[in-house]
Short mmCIF file of C-alpha atoms in Angstrom, two decimals:
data_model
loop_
_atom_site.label_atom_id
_atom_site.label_comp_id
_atom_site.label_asym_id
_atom_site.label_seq_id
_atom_site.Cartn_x
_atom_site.Cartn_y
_atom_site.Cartn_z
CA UNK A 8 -11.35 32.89 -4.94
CA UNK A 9 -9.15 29.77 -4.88
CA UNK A 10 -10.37 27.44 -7.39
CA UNK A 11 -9.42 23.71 -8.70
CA UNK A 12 -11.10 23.58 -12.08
CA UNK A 13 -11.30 19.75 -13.43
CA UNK A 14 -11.32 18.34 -17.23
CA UNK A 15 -14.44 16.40 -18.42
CA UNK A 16 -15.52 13.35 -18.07
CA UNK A 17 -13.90 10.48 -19.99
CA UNK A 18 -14.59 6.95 -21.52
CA UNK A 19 -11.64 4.69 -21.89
CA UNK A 20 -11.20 1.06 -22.81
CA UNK A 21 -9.53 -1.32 -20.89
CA UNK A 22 -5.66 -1.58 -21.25
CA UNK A 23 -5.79 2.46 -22.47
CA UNK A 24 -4.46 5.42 -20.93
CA UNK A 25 -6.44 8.63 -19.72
CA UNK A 26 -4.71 12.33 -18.85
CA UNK A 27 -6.79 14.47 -16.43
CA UNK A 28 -6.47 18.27 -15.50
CA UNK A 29 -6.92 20.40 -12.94
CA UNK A 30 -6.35 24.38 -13.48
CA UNK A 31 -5.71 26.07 -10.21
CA UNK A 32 -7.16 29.85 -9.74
CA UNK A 33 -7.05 32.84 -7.29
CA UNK A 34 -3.42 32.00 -5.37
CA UNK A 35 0.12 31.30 -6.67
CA UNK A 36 0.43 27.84 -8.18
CA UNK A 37 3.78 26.98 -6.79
CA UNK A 38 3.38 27.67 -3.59
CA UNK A 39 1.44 24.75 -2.66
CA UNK A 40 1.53 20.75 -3.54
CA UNK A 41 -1.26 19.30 -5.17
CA UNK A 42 -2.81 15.77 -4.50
CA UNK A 43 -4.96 13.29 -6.97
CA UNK A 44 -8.08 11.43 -4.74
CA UNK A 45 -10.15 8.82 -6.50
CA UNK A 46 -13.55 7.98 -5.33
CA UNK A 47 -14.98 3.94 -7.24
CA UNK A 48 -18.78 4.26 -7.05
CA UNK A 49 -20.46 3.89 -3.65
CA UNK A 50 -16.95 3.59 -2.04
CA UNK A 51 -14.19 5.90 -0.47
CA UNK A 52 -11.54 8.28 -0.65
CA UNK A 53 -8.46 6.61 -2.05
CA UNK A 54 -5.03 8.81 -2.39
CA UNK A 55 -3.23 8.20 -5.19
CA UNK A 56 0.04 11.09 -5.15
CA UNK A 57 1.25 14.20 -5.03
CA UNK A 58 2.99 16.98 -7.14
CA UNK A 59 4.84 19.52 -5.89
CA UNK A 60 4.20 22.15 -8.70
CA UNK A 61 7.35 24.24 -7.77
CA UNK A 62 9.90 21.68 -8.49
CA UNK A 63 7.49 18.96 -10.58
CA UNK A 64 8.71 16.45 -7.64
CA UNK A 65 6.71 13.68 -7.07
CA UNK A 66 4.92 10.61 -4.48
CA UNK A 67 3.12 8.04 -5.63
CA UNK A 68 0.57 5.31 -3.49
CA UNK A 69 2.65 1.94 -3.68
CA UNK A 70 -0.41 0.74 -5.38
CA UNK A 71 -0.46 3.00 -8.08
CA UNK A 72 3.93 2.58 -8.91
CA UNK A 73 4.74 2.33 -12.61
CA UNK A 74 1.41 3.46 -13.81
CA UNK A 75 0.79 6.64 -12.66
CA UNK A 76 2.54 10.21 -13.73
CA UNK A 77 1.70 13.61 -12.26
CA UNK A 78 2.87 16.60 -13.73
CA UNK A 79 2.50 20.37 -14.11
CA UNK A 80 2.71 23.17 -16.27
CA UNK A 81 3.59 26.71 -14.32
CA UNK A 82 2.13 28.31 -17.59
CA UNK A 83 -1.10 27.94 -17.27
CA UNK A 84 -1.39 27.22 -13.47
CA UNK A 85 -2.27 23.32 -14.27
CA UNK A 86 -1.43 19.65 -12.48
CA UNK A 87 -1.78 16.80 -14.85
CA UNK A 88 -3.09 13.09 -13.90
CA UNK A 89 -1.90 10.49 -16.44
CA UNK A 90 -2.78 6.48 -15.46
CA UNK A 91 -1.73 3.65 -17.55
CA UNK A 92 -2.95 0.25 -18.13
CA UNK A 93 -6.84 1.07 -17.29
CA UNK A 94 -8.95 -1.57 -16.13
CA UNK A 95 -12.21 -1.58 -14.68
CA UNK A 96 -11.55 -1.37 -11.31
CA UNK A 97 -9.97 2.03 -12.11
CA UNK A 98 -13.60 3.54 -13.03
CA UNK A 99 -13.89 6.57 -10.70
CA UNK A 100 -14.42 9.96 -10.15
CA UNK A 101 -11.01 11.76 -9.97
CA UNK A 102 -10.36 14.78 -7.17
CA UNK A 103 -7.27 17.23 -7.36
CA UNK A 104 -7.05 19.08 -3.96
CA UNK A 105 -4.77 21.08 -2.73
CA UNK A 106 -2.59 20.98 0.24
CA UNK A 107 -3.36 23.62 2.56
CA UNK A 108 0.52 22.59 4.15
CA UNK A 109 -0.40 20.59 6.88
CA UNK A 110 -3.59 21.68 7.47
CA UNK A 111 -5.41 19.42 5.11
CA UNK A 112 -6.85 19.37 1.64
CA UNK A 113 -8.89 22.63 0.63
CA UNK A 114 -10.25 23.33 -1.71
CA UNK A 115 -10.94 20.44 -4.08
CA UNK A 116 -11.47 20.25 -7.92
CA UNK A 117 -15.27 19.32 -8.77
CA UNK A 118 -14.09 15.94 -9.99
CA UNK A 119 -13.87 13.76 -13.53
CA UNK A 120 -15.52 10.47 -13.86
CA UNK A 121 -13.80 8.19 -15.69
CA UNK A 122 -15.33 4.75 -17.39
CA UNK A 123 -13.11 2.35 -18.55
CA UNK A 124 -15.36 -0.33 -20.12
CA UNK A 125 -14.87 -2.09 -23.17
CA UNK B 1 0.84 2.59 6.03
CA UNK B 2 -1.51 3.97 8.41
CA UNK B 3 -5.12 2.29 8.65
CA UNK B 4 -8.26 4.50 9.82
CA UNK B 5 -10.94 3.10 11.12
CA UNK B 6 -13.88 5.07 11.63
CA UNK B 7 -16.94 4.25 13.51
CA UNK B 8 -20.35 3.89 13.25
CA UNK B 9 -20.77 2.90 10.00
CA UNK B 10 -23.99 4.48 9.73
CA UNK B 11 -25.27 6.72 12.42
CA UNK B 12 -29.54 7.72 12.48
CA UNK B 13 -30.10 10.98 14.38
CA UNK B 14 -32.89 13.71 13.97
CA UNK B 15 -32.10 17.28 13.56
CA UNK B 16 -31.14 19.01 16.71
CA UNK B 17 -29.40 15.78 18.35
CA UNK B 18 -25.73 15.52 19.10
CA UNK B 19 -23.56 13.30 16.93
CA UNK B 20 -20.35 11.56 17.86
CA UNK B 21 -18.11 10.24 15.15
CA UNK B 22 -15.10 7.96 16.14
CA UNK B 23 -11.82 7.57 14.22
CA UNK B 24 -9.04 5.48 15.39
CA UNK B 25 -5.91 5.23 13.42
CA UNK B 26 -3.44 1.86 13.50
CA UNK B 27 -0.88 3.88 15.13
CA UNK B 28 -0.04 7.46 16.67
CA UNK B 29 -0.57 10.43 14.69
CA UNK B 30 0.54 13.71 15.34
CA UNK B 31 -2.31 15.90 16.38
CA UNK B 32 -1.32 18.51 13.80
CA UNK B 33 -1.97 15.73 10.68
CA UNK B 34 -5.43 14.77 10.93
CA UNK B 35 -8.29 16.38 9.03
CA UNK B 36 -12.38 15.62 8.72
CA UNK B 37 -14.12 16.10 5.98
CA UNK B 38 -17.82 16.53 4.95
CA UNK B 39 -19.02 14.57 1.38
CA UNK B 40 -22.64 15.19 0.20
CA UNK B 41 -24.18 12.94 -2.94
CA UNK B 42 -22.39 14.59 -6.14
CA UNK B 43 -20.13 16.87 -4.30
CA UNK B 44 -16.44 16.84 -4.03
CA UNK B 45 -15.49 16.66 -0.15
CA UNK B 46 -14.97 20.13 2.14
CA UNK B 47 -12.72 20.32 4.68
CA UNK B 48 -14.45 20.29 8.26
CA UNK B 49 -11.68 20.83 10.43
CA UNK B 50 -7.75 20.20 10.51
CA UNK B 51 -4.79 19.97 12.98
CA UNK B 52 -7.57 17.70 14.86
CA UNK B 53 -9.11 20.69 16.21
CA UNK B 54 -9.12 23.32 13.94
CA UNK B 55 -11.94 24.73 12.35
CA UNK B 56 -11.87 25.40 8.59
CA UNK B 57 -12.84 28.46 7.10
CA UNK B 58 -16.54 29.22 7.23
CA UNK B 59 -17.10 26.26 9.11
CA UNK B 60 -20.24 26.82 11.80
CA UNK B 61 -19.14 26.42 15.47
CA UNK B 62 -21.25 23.45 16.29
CA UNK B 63 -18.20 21.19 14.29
CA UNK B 64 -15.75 20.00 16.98
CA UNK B 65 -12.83 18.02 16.47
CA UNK B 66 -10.89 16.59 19.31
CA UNK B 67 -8.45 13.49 20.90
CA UNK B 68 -4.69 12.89 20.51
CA UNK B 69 -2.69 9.73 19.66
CA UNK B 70 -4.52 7.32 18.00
CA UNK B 71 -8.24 8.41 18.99
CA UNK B 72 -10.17 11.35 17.17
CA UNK B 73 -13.46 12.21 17.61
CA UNK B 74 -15.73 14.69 14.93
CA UNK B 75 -18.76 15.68 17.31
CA UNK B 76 -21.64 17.94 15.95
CA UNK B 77 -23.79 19.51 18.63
CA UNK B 78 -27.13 20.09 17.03
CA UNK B 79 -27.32 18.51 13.83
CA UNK B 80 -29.08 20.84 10.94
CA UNK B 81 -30.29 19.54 8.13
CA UNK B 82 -27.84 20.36 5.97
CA UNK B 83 -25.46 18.40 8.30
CA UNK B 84 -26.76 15.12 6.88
CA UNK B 85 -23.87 13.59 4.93
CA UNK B 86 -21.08 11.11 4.83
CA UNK B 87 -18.05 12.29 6.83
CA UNK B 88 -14.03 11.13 6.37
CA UNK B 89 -11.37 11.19 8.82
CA UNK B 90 -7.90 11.41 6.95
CA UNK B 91 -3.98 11.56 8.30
CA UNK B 92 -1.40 13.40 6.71
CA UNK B 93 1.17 12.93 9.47
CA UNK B 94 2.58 10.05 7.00
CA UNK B 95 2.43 9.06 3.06
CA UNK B 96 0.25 7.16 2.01
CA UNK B 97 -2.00 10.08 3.31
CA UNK B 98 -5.11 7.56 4.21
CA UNK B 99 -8.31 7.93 4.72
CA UNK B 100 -10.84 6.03 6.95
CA UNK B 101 -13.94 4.18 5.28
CA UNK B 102 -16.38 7.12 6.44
CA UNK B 103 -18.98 7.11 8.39
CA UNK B 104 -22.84 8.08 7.01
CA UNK B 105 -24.91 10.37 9.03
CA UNK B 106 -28.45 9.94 8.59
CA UNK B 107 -31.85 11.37 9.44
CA UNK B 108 -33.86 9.02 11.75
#
């Protein structure tokens, strides 16, 4: 079955960097764009970019410019998640999804919680 | 960028009531760009329904979406148990894709 399989949790300090993946399963990885989702305790869904895993293109949220890289590796079927410059408001669980083209989000990875905390 | 806002904040209902979720969006969206989803504690969201109207896969019949424009309505007919959750409107007619705050569905 279609699957978004998520790296483990991480602890970060502040001003340090953090890489998340997501390993996609059960359909062909360049046929469809994958988007990052973060989720701050208690609070909403935030979207934070896109990949296109075809051509490795690119979107970013304006709030998330210069800090934030997305890429993939058609290899092994995986989107990366790379933020910069951690601070604590950036403690959240972490959601690939992927983007059923234009008919929303399905499925989604299980998450990773990230802690940046000094 | 395109603000959602969805409404009640918190709605109390006992199994077997209707429920009527609201989202309005800052301005028009294309019918075929806005998506519900359901979020229970420790879960990762799952699509509800899509295009507005469309039901996702394996998604039980008493999920309706509906509305046009810049008003969208999630309406379950006879809540279940399971149905208890927190619930997220979410355009993807324009980037940033947004998100509304979500509303909570809770037993009375």
């Amino acid at each position: 079955q279609v699957q978004l399989l998520q790296s483990g949790a991480e602890v970060k300090k502040p001003g340090a960097s953090v890489k998340l993946s997501c390993k996609a399963s059960g359909y062909t990885f360049t046929n469809y764009y994958v988007h990052w989702v973060r989720q701050a305790p208690g609070q909403g869904l935030e979207w934070m970019g896109i990949i296109n895993p075809n051509s490795g293109g690119t979107s970013f949220a304006q709030k998330f410019q210069g800090r934030v890289a997305m890429t993939r590796d058609t290899s092994t079927s995986t989107v990366y998640l790379e933020l910069s410059g951690l601070r604590s408001e950036d403690t959240a669980i972490y959601f690939c999804a992927r983007d059923r083209t234009h008919a929303g989000f399905d499925p989604w990875g299980q998450g990773t919680l990230v802690t940046v905390a000094s | 960028e395109i603000v959602l806002t969805q409404s009640p904040g918190t709605l109390s209902l006992s199994p077997g009531e209707r429920a009527t979720l609201s989202c309005r969006a800052s301005q028009s969206i294309s019918s075929s760009y806005l998506a519900w989803y359901q979020q229970k504690p420790g879960q990762a969201p799952r699509l509800l329904i899509y295009g507005a109207s469309s039901r996702a896969t394996g998604i039980p019949d008493r999920f309706t979406g509906s509305g046009s424009g810049t008003d969208f309505t999630l309406t379950v007919s006879r809540l279940e148990p399971e149905d208890f959750a927190v619930y997220y409107c979410q355009q993807y007619n324009n980037s940033p894709y947004t998100f509304g705050q979500g509303t909570k569905l809770e037993i009375k």
